[in-house]
Structures are given as C-alpha cells and as structure tokens.
Amino acid sequence: MHYRGRFICEFLLSGALLLMGWTYVSDFYMEFLLSGVQFGLQLTDIPIYLRSGQPVGQGVACPDIIAAAALFAASSGRSLRWRLLGTAVAALLTSLLQSVLILLELQLLVRQMGGQEVVALVRDWFGSAMILMLWFSTRGKLALLPSEAGEEDAETSPLLNAEPLHDAKPARRSKSRKTKKRARKPVQDVPQARVSLWDTVLSFVSPSSVRGAQN
Amino acid sequence: MDIRVRFCLLFCLGLATLMGIFLQWKPWFSDLYLWPISWTAASLIDLFGATVAAYDPVDQHEFTVIEIGRFVFHVEHQCSGISAFFIYLAALIAYPADWEHKLRGALLGLPAFFAYGTLRLVILGAIALTLPDLLQFFHLYFMVILNLGFVMMLWTDWIRRVSETADASSVEKGA
C-alpha cells in the first residue's frame, strides 16, 4: 500500500481504538486537568471552584491527546519506547496548555475583559500545532535538504511510514574490511557531532544523536 | 541555531500571523471558504437522494446552515477544517525549503483541504442519516482527530517530494 494510505489507515485505526479506551480514563484525566486549573485559580486568587463535568472543561480534553497518541503510534520505524514517551510528553504538554488556556479564559471572564474568542481559537489551533512541533522535534533531523543536512545521520531521516526502517536489511560487512577501515581512519577525522541543550532534552526519545556524539 | 528550534519558532510565528489574518478577515473566509464548502457538501449529499437545504444566514459570518432531513447543522469555521489548512501552511512556511516548493505545496494543499473539508461534512451528514447515535462521537472526537492525521499526511508527503527533488538536482550536479 502507498505510504500515505498506510499512514492514514494506521492513524485512524489507532485513533479509533484509543478513543474507545479513552472512555475509561477520561474522568481521571478531567480530574487531573481541573486540579491544575484549580491550582492556578488559587494562585491568582480567583474565587471559583470547578467541578468535573462543568462545560468549561468538556470537549477540550480529549481529541488532542488521542491525536498525539495516534500520531506517535502510526509513526513507523521507531521503537515502542519512543512512541510511548512521545505520547506521554505530548499528553503532559497538552494538559498543561489546556489548563493554562482554561485558566486564562476564566481570568478574562472574571475581569470582564474581551478576548475569549481568541483564547478559544488558540486552544483549537495550537493543540494540534504543539503536537506537530513535538513530533518534528523528537523525530530527529527530519528529511533535511542535502544543503541543510550537512553530515546528519541518514538513519534519522523522515517520515511517518515513508521509510520503514525495520524493513530494511542491514548491509553485511566483513570483519576484515571493518578492521581495515578503522586502521586507516585517523583519530582527528572522526566527525564530532554537536550536542546542544535541545538534543540533551530530547535525547530520551531520539537517543541516537547523543550516542553518536559520545562515540 | 538548531534547525528544530528554528522550525518551531517560525512555525509559531507563522501560525500566529495566519490566526491574525483569519480574525481580521473572517467574513472574507466565510464567503470564500466556509460557504463554498457547505454548498458543495450539501450538493453532494443531495446527489444521494437526501433532503438537503444549505443557506448562508444574512449578516452572520460565524456559520452556515445545512439541513439534512430532521438534522440542522450549524457549520462553523472549525468544522470546515480551515485550522488544519493554516497549520499545514505554517508548517510549509517554517520548513527549510525553496519558496518555489512552498508555493507549490500551498497551491496543491488548498484544493486538498477544500476536498477534505467537504468530505468531512458529507460523512457527518451520512452518519446523521444512517447512524445518528454515532454523530456526537464522529463530530466531537473522530473528525477532530482526523484533522491532525490529514495535515501530517500532506505535510510529510510534501517534505518527501522536496527531498526527492533536492536529491535529484544534487545527483544531476554531480554528473
């Protein structure tokens, strides 16, 4: 099947299955989300107490988290650990964003200021956008152009189901040839990969870049 | 600057700009995007023999109305998938590629998102007529999730094409 079709099928299947499972955890998540909002309300001295089931929290919680989980699940050529951690980080960031936006919306309401429309729009747009950014960042050096890529590792190249890395057979090399190559290569020629703070933060999901630097 | 940080910054900036444009010219988007999508979806549903009426309320830029049988849909901007299109556009802008590729991606993306938005409405209409109990599930959850999947599918496909073109040109130069 064409990779686009394969990706969207996997994405939809994962999404549908996760949505079914979500019914069991949605109440816990809502409690978690509202406790974050409640904490924020206490910090800002707003005399409001939220209970789960109130309209302010409904309908905002689910889709982004499930979409993130489905996206990470449908990204092939990656380990289960990467998918699970990616989903966990996405869920954490999404819940944080949602809590902050609900809090901001309540602040605007209490202070009788305008702008709720913009906050609602930000919630709609930036939830998915944040997931896209997270996916891009954790995916590694995503499909860089040759001019941009420089000495980037080809293994970190793209894309969802575009290149199923697990399907590719590793090339066999004879031991003697390896030894020969090693012997020829001077120490100073070993490429030094840069490890930025960004790489360190993200190393849990794409450890190859950091490992490359350590070697 | 790390390419990922640069991408994220440009992406947020692009999306915020597009959001500003959208808020500023909402009536324009209503007339040129929301209404055509609603009308096309209603026409397609009509082809299947269902009783459909679509109309654009006067002085109301927030939604259009589609009546399918006993169901009345208020089609808002978020139902048209325009947010997904803008996320796609922002991702195109932020990604390091030639402007020619970006323009091509945007021009190909527009009809794709139009078709996607229309199809979403047609599917929701079909579900309303055949499986009304599942309408909420599809409307509030499944179709919302699908937005991200569609964006990622198109965007990564575009990246793949950009990479292939760049590879081909570098091979030609090498030869």
Tab-separated table of C-alpha atoms in Angstrom:
chain	number	residue	atom	x	y	z
A	1	MET	CA	0.000	0.000	0.000
A	2	HIS	CA	1.161	3.520	-0.683
A	3	TYR	CA	2.760	5.024	2.405
A	4	ARG	CA	0.209	7.849	2.611
A	5	GLY	CA	-2.653	5.405	2.617
A	6	ARG	CA	-0.850	3.192	5.080
A	7	PHE	CA	-0.172	6.078	7.428
A	8	ILE	CA	-3.713	7.399	7.428
A	9	CYS	CA	-5.145	3.893	7.894
A	10	GLU	CA	-2.852	3.250	10.850
A	11	PHE	CA	-3.588	6.684	12.254
A	12	LEU	CA	-7.352	6.213	12.019
A	13	LEU	CA	-7.233	2.707	13.398
A	14	SER	CA	-5.077	3.802	16.338
A	15	GLY	CA	-7.318	6.817	16.898
A	16	ALA	CA	-10.483	4.736	16.892
A	17	LEU	CA	-9.032	2.165	19.297
A	18	LEU	CA	-7.645	4.849	21.596
A	19	LEU	CA	-10.968	6.683	21.611
A	20	MET	CA	-12.653	3.514	22.796
A	21	GLY	CA	-10.089	3.170	25.556
A	22	TRP	CA	-10.358	6.856	26.394
A	23	THR	CA	-13.837	6.394	27.869
A	24	TYR	CA	-12.202	4.537	30.765
A	25	VAL	CA	-9.634	7.212	31.582
A	26	SER	CA	-11.450	10.398	30.601
A	27	ASP	CA	-12.810	11.031	34.097
A	28	PHE	CA	-9.371	10.679	35.674
A	29	TYR	CA	-7.881	12.976	33.065
A	30	MET	CA	-10.597	15.548	33.613
A	31	GLU	CA	-9.918	15.480	37.354
A	32	PHE	CA	-6.198	15.919	36.678
A	33	LEU	CA	-6.826	18.788	34.284
A	34	LEU	CA	-9.192	20.576	36.613
A	35	SER	CA	-6.877	20.161	39.574
A	36	GLY	CA	-4.264	22.022	37.544
A	37	VAL	CA	-6.763	24.763	36.767
A	38	GLN	CA	-7.837	24.846	40.406
A	39	PHE	CA	-4.248	25.274	41.494
A	40	GLY	CA	-3.879	28.145	39.059
A	41	LEU	CA	-7.072	29.728	40.368
A	42	GLN	CA	-5.748	29.566	43.910
A	43	LEU	CA	-2.511	31.202	42.846
A	44	THR	CA	-4.347	34.009	41.113
A	45	ASP	CA	-6.896	34.472	43.918
A	46	ILE	CA	-9.950	33.920	41.777
A	47	PRO	CA	-12.879	32.730	43.922
A	48	ILE	CA	-14.072	29.972	41.603
A	49	TYR	CA	-14.242	26.279	42.328
A	50	LEU	CA	-14.531	23.937	39.364
A	51	ARG	CA	-16.083	20.525	39.475
A	52	SER	CA	-15.561	17.905	36.798
A	53	GLY	CA	-18.366	17.829	34.285
A	54	GLN	CA	-18.606	21.575	34.018
A	55	PRO	CA	-18.821	22.868	30.457
A	56	VAL	CA	-15.561	24.762	30.691
A	57	GLY	CA	-13.567	21.546	30.768
A	58	GLN	CA	-15.684	19.425	28.499
A	59	GLY	CA	-14.842	18.864	24.895
A	60	VAL	CA	-11.362	20.352	25.159
A	61	ALA	CA	-9.624	17.466	26.802
A	62	CYS	CA	-9.838	14.509	24.538
A	63	PRO	CA	-9.047	14.987	20.857
A	64	ASP	CA	-5.563	16.470	21.048
A	65	ILE	CA	-4.216	13.786	23.349
A	66	ILE	CA	-5.725	10.992	21.317
A	67	ALA	CA	-4.484	12.612	18.114
A	68	ALA	CA	-0.982	12.778	19.576
A	69	ALA	CA	-1.090	9.154	20.676
A	70	ALA	CA	-2.389	8.075	17.264
A	71	LEU	CA	0.317	10.071	15.500
A	72	PHE	CA	3.123	8.596	17.565
A	73	ALA	CA	1.611	5.143	17.207
A	74	ALA	CA	1.356	5.451	13.422
A	75	SER	CA	4.943	6.667	13.010
A	76	SER	CA	6.780	3.637	11.773
A	77	GLY	CA	10.414	2.716	12.120
A	78	ARG	CA	10.577	3.766	15.755
A	79	SER	CA	10.775	1.859	18.974
A	80	LEU	CA	7.867	1.275	21.295
A	81	ARG	CA	9.738	3.322	23.903
A	82	TRP	CA	9.904	6.325	21.576
A	83	ARG	CA	6.199	6.079	20.833
A	84	LEU	CA	5.191	5.726	24.468
A	85	LEU	CA	7.445	8.515	25.676
A	86	GLY	CA	6.388	10.756	22.824
A	87	THR	CA	2.756	10.166	23.713
A	88	ALA	CA	3.431	10.787	27.398
A	89	VAL	CA	5.256	14.063	26.727
A	90	ALA	CA	2.532	15.154	24.296
A	91	ALA	CA	-0.159	14.346	26.868
A	92	LEU	CA	1.680	16.291	29.538
A	93	LEU	CA	2.230	19.332	27.325
A	94	THR	CA	-1.324	19.222	26.020
A	95	SER	CA	-2.806	19.073	29.507
A	96	LEU	CA	-0.556	21.942	30.565
A	97	LEU	CA	-1.623	24.031	27.577
A	98	GLN	CA	-5.271	23.240	28.170
A	99	SER	CA	-5.049	24.081	31.870
A	100	VAL	CA	-3.355	27.389	31.145
A	101	LEU	CA	-5.888	28.311	28.478
A	102	ILE	CA	-8.871	27.412	30.655
A	103	LEU	CA	-7.333	29.480	33.428
A	104	LEU	CA	-6.774	32.382	31.057
A	105	GLU	CA	-10.344	32.123	29.785
A	106	LEU	CA	-11.661	32.225	33.359
A	107	GLN	CA	-9.440	35.200	34.158
A	108	LEU	CA	-10.828	37.075	31.174
A	109	LEU	CA	-14.369	36.201	32.203
A	110	VAL	CA	-13.910	37.257	35.812
A	111	ARG	CA	-12.219	40.506	34.856
A	112	GLN	CA	-14.883	41.066	32.203
A	113	MET	CA	-12.323	41.517	29.501
A	114	GLY	CA	-12.739	40.503	25.890
A	115	GLY	CA	-10.578	38.019	24.058
A	116	GLN	CA	-12.257	34.741	24.934
A	117	GLU	CA	-12.739	34.160	21.240
A	118	VAL	CA	-9.012	34.395	20.651
A	119	VAL	CA	-8.276	32.033	23.539
A	120	ALA	CA	-10.750	29.508	22.141
A	121	LEU	CA	-9.090	29.824	18.754
A	122	VAL	CA	-5.649	29.358	20.275
A	123	ARG	CA	-6.913	26.205	22.001
A	124	ASP	CA	-8.273	24.853	18.733
A	125	TRP	CA	-5.240	25.664	16.645
A	126	PHE	CA	-2.268	25.366	18.930
A	127	GLY	CA	-3.180	21.998	20.432
A	128	SER	CA	-2.537	20.240	17.132
A	129	ALA	CA	0.280	22.628	16.302
A	130	MET	CA	2.107	21.761	19.502
A	131	ILE	CA	1.835	18.064	18.734
A	132	LEU	CA	3.249	18.672	15.258
A	133	MET	CA	6.184	20.590	16.726
A	134	LEU	CA	6.844	17.911	19.309
A	135	TRP	CA	6.720	15.199	16.681
A	136	PHE	CA	9.065	17.169	14.437
A	137	SER	CA	11.500	17.833	17.255
A	138	THR	CA	11.610	14.292	18.528
A	139	ARG	CA	11.696	12.732	15.113
A	140	GLY	CA	15.247	13.852	14.650
A	141	LYS	CA	16.703	15.652	11.662
A	142	LEU	CA	13.574	15.265	9.667
A	143	ALA	CA	14.196	14.995	5.949
A	144	LEU	CA	16.676	17.776	5.776
A	145	LEU	CA	17.686	19.007	2.395
A	146	PRO	CA	21.188	17.960	1.421
A	147	SER	CA	22.447	21.510	1.811
A	148	GLU	CA	20.915	21.757	5.268
A	149	ALA	CA	21.728	18.285	6.374
A	150	GLY	CA	25.487	18.531	6.234
A	151	GLU	CA	26.779	15.460	7.998
A	152	GLU	CA	23.472	14.464	9.529
A	153	ASP	CA	22.912	10.805	10.015
A	154	ALA	CA	20.792	9.283	7.279
A	155	GLU	CA	19.115	6.981	9.773
A	156	THR	CA	17.263	9.863	11.320
A	157	SER	CA	15.627	10.770	8.036
A	158	PRO	CA	11.911	11.055	7.648
A	159	LEU	CA	8.809	10.428	7.733
A	160	LEU	CA	5.885	8.617	9.204
A	161	ASN	CA	5.638	5.492	7.087
A	162	ALA	CA	7.738	6.792	4.278
A	163	GLU	CA	10.756	4.744	5.137
A	164	PRO	CA	10.053	1.714	7.213
A	165	LEU	CA	13.476	1.319	8.726
A	166	HIS	CA	12.659	-2.001	10.289
A	167	ASP	CA	12.035	-3.447	6.826
A	168	ALA	CA	15.454	-2.576	5.570
A	169	LYS	CA	18.082	-5.288	5.809
A	170	PRO	CA	21.353	-4.088	7.247
A	171	ALA	CA	24.240	-4.330	4.852
A	172	ARG	CA	26.713	-7.048	5.700
A	173	ARG	CA	30.305	-6.141	6.070
A	174	SER	CA	33.188	-8.471	6.503
A	175	LYS	CA	35.188	-8.222	9.680
A	176	SER	CA	38.463	-7.756	7.867
A	177	ARG	CA	37.127	-4.827	5.860
A	178	LYS	CA	35.893	-3.167	9.008
A	179	THR	CA	39.263	-3.536	10.636
A	180	LYS	CA	40.960	-2.162	7.560
A	181	LYS	CA	38.729	0.902	7.587
A	182	ARG	CA	39.312	1.508	11.262
A	183	ALA	CA	43.020	1.244	10.844
A	184	ARG	CA	43.048	3.748	8.016
A	185	LYS	CA	40.970	6.396	9.712
A	186	PRO	CA	42.985	8.869	11.744
A	187	VAL	CA	41.564	9.865	15.096
A	188	GLN	CA	41.218	13.530	14.251
A	189	ASP	CA	38.983	12.697	11.268
A	190	VAL	CA	36.192	11.288	13.375
A	191	PRO	CA	33.286	13.700	12.886
A	192	GLN	CA	32.373	15.492	16.081
A	193	ALA	CA	28.631	15.761	16.353
A	194	ARG	CA	27.383	18.746	18.275
A	195	VAL	CA	25.225	18.120	21.322
A	196	SER	CA	23.046	21.088	22.035
A	197	LEU	CA	20.820	21.580	25.037
A	198	TRP	CA	17.928	20.800	22.741
A	199	ASP	CA	19.489	17.434	21.893
A	200	THR	CA	20.008	16.664	25.537
A	201	VAL	CA	16.420	17.492	26.401
A	202	LEU	CA	15.160	15.332	23.596
A	203	SER	CA	17.667	12.567	23.933
A	204	PHE	CA	15.198	10.302	25.689
A	205	VAL	CA	13.193	9.980	22.510
A	206	SER	CA	15.931	10.142	19.930
A	207	PRO	CA	18.961	8.825	21.758
A	208	SER	CA	20.890	8.147	18.544
A	209	SER	CA	22.035	11.742	18.165
A	210	VAL	CA	23.555	11.840	21.631
A	211	ARG	CA	25.007	8.401	21.293
A	212	GLY	CA	26.646	9.486	18.067
A	213	ALA	CA	28.357	12.305	19.888
A	214	GLN	CA	29.596	10.074	22.674
A	215	ASN	CA	31.188	7.707	20.202
B	1	MET	CA	20.508	27.874	15.665
B	2	ASP	CA	19.298	24.301	15.855
B	3	ILE	CA	17.100	23.563	12.869
B	4	ARG	CA	14.316	22.217	15.087
B	5	VAL	CA	14.263	25.282	17.295
B	6	ARG	CA	14.216	27.481	14.216
B	7	PHE	CA	11.385	25.433	12.756
B	8	CYS	CA	9.331	25.675	15.947
B	9	LEU	CA	9.841	29.435	16.235
B	10	LEU	CA	8.958	30.084	12.611
B	11	PHE	CA	6.019	27.727	12.853
B	12	CYS	CA	4.537	29.507	15.904
B	13	LEU	CA	5.143	32.892	14.320
B	14	GLY	CA	3.561	31.805	11.043
B	15	LEU	CA	0.550	30.278	12.760
B	16	ALA	CA	0.025	33.358	14.933
B	17	THR	CA	0.189	35.563	11.828
B	18	LEU	CA	-2.283	33.360	9.997
B	19	MET	CA	-4.564	33.448	13.029
B	20	GLY	CA	-4.413	37.242	12.999
B	21	ILE	CA	-5.254	37.282	9.287
B	22	PHE	CA	-8.135	34.909	9.895
B	23	LEU	CA	-9.563	37.010	12.725
B	24	GLN	CA	-9.162	40.191	10.719
B	25	TRP	CA	-10.848	38.904	7.591
B	26	LYS	CA	-13.296	36.365	8.984
B	27	PRO	CA	-16.188	37.472	6.741
B	28	TRP	CA	-13.963	37.000	3.719
B	29	PHE	CA	-13.084	33.439	4.797
B	30	SER	CA	-16.740	32.841	5.448
B	31	ASP	CA	-17.728	33.856	1.936
B	32	LEU	CA	-14.855	32.263	0.066
B	33	TYR	CA	-14.162	29.116	2.070
B	34	LEU	CA	-16.904	28.181	4.529
B	35	TRP	CA	-19.874	28.796	2.294
B	36	PRO	CA	-18.420	27.058	-0.806
B	37	ILE	CA	-17.541	24.015	1.319
B	38	SER	CA	-21.017	23.907	2.844
B	39	TRP	CA	-22.691	24.350	-0.528
B	40	THR	CA	-20.546	21.642	-2.175
B	41	ALA	CA	-21.174	19.232	0.694
B	42	ALA	CA	-24.926	19.866	0.508
B	43	SER	CA	-24.871	19.314	-3.261
B	44	LEU	CA	-23.009	16.032	-2.843
B	45	ILE	CA	-25.433	14.832	-0.175
B	46	ASP	CA	-28.274	15.841	-2.471
B	47	LEU	CA	-26.861	13.514	-5.122
B	48	PHE	CA	-27.559	10.603	-2.795
B	49	GLY	CA	-31.245	11.500	-2.687
B	50	ALA	CA	-31.385	13.005	0.816
B	51	THR	CA	-33.449	16.106	1.506
B	52	VAL	CA	-30.890	18.887	1.904
B	53	ALA	CA	-31.016	22.639	2.185
B	54	ALA	CA	-27.983	24.861	2.642
B	55	TYR	CA	-28.065	28.564	3.281
B	56	ASP	CA	-25.836	31.354	4.473
B	57	PRO	CA	-27.586	33.399	7.190
B	58	VAL	CA	-27.644	37.096	6.410
B	59	ASP	CA	-25.168	39.188	8.449
B	60	GLN	CA	-23.800	36.095	10.093
B	61	HIS	CA	-20.194	35.252	9.351
B	62	GLU	CA	-19.714	32.683	12.079
B	63	PHE	CA	-21.553	29.786	10.476
B	64	THR	CA	-23.642	28.484	7.623
B	65	VAL	CA	-26.587	26.146	7.933
B	66	ILE	CA	-27.149	22.753	6.342
B	67	GLU	CA	-30.447	20.986	6.944
B	68	ILE	CA	-30.338	17.277	6.271
B	69	GLY	CA	-33.655	15.595	6.957
B	70	ARG	CA	-34.516	16.418	10.543
B	71	PHE	CA	-30.957	17.446	11.405
B	72	VAL	CA	-29.853	21.062	11.318
B	73	PHE	CA	-26.097	21.568	11.170
B	74	HIS	CA	-24.510	24.865	12.070
B	75	VAL	CA	-21.320	24.630	10.080
B	76	GLU	CA	-18.715	26.781	11.805
B	77	HIS	CA	-15.213	27.635	10.670
B	78	GLN	CA	-13.677	24.880	12.763
B	79	CYS	CA	-15.961	22.372	11.022
B	80	SER	CA	-14.558	23.412	7.648
B	81	GLY	CA	-11.045	22.279	8.572
B	82	ILE	CA	-9.585	25.728	7.989
B	83	SER	CA	-7.473	25.472	11.132
B	84	ALA	CA	-5.881	22.326	9.719
B	85	PHE	CA	-5.131	24.169	6.496
B	86	PHE	CA	-3.477	27.018	8.367
B	87	ILE	CA	-1.401	24.595	10.449
B	88	TYR	CA	-0.294	22.978	7.197
B	89	LEU	CA	0.566	26.390	5.733
B	90	ALA	CA	2.542	27.405	8.812
B	91	ALA	CA	4.451	24.115	8.665
B	92	LEU	CA	5.241	24.731	4.987
B	93	ILE	CA	6.485	28.219	5.722
B	94	ALA	CA	8.630	27.108	8.641
B	95	TYR	CA	10.245	24.154	6.926
B	96	PRO	CA	13.605	24.878	5.273
B	97	ALA	CA	12.871	24.601	1.551
B	98	ASP	CA	12.788	26.743	-1.572
B	99	TRP	CA	9.933	29.226	-1.831
B	100	GLU	CA	9.004	27.638	-5.127
B	101	HIS	CA	8.359	24.336	-3.349
B	102	LYS	CA	6.473	26.102	-0.596
B	103	LEU	CA	4.246	27.881	-3.081
B	104	ARG	CA	3.581	24.651	-4.926
B	105	GLY	CA	2.761	22.909	-1.639
B	106	ALA	CA	0.341	25.681	-0.693
B	107	LEU	CA	-1.338	25.673	-4.092
B	108	LEU	CA	-1.749	21.902	-4.048
B	109	GLY	CA	-2.822	21.964	-0.414
B	110	LEU	CA	-5.696	24.373	-0.919
B	111	PRO	CA	-7.838	22.090	-3.105
B	112	ALA	CA	-6.838	19.105	-0.986
B	113	PHE	CA	-8.091	20.773	2.188
B	114	PHE	CA	-11.186	22.009	0.403
B	115	ALA	CA	-11.968	18.451	-0.673
B	116	TYR	CA	-11.180	17.187	2.806
B	117	GLY	CA	-13.469	19.755	4.473
B	118	THR	CA	-16.262	18.915	2.066
B	119	LEU	CA	-15.838	15.189	2.556
B	120	ARG	CA	-15.929	15.612	6.326
B	121	LEU	CA	-19.285	17.327	6.108
B	122	VAL	CA	-20.630	14.722	3.681
B	123	ILE	CA	-19.530	11.913	6.005
B	124	LEU	CA	-21.094	13.640	9.014
B	125	GLY	CA	-24.305	14.103	7.024
B	126	ALA	CA	-24.294	10.452	6.027
B	127	ILE	CA	-23.741	9.423	9.646
B	128	ALA	CA	-26.568	11.697	10.791
B	129	LEU	CA	-28.917	9.988	8.363
B	130	THR	CA	-27.817	6.414	8.884
B	131	LEU	CA	-26.245	6.151	12.358
B	132	PRO	CA	-27.468	9.171	14.343
B	133	ASP	CA	-26.324	7.667	17.642
B	134	LEU	CA	-22.717	7.911	16.480
B	135	LEU	CA	-22.965	11.502	15.301
B	136	GLN	CA	-21.591	13.022	18.507
B	137	PHE	CA	-18.688	10.606	18.567
B	138	PHE	CA	-17.706	11.405	14.994
B	139	HIS	CA	-18.399	15.115	15.226
B	140	LEU	CA	-16.638	15.893	18.500
B	141	TYR	CA	-13.893	13.332	18.519
B	142	PHE	CA	-13.116	11.276	15.465
B	143	MET	CA	-13.233	14.041	12.857
B	144	VAL	CA	-11.242	16.367	15.108
B	145	ILE	CA	-8.519	13.768	15.444
B	146	LEU	CA	-8.564	13.199	11.710
B	147	ASN	CA	-7.504	16.830	11.159
B	148	LEU	CA	-4.038	16.204	12.523
B	149	GLY	CA	-3.683	12.977	10.577
B	150	PHE	CA	-4.584	14.707	7.329
B	151	VAL	CA	-2.202	17.587	7.981
B	152	MET	CA	0.658	15.220	8.777
B	153	MET	CA	-0.048	13.084	5.739
B	154	LEU	CA	0.067	16.027	3.331
B	155	TRP	CA	2.934	17.794	5.015
B	156	THR	CA	5.231	14.778	5.198
B	157	ASP	CA	4.357	13.916	1.619
B	158	TRP	CA	5.379	17.420	0.620
B	159	ILE	CA	8.662	17.072	2.552
B	160	ARG	CA	9.316	13.817	0.756
B	161	ARG	CA	8.813	15.480	-2.610
B	162	VAL	CA	11.075	18.361	-1.634
B	163	SER	CA	13.784	15.920	-0.549
B	164	GLU	CA	13.455	13.876	-3.724
B	165	THR	CA	13.739	16.987	-5.885
B	166	ALA	CA	16.779	18.157	-3.940
B	167	ASP	CA	18.374	14.711	-4.222
B	168	ALA	CA	17.728	14.586	-7.963
B	169	SER	CA	19.217	18.026	-8.519
B	170	SER	CA	22.306	17.188	-6.455
B	171	VAL	CA	22.790	13.987	-8.496
B	172	GLU	CA	22.483	15.991	-11.730
B	173	LYS	CA	25.048	18.470	-10.484
B	174	GLY	CA	27.351	15.636	-9.527
B	175	ALA	CA	27.038	14.067	-13.006
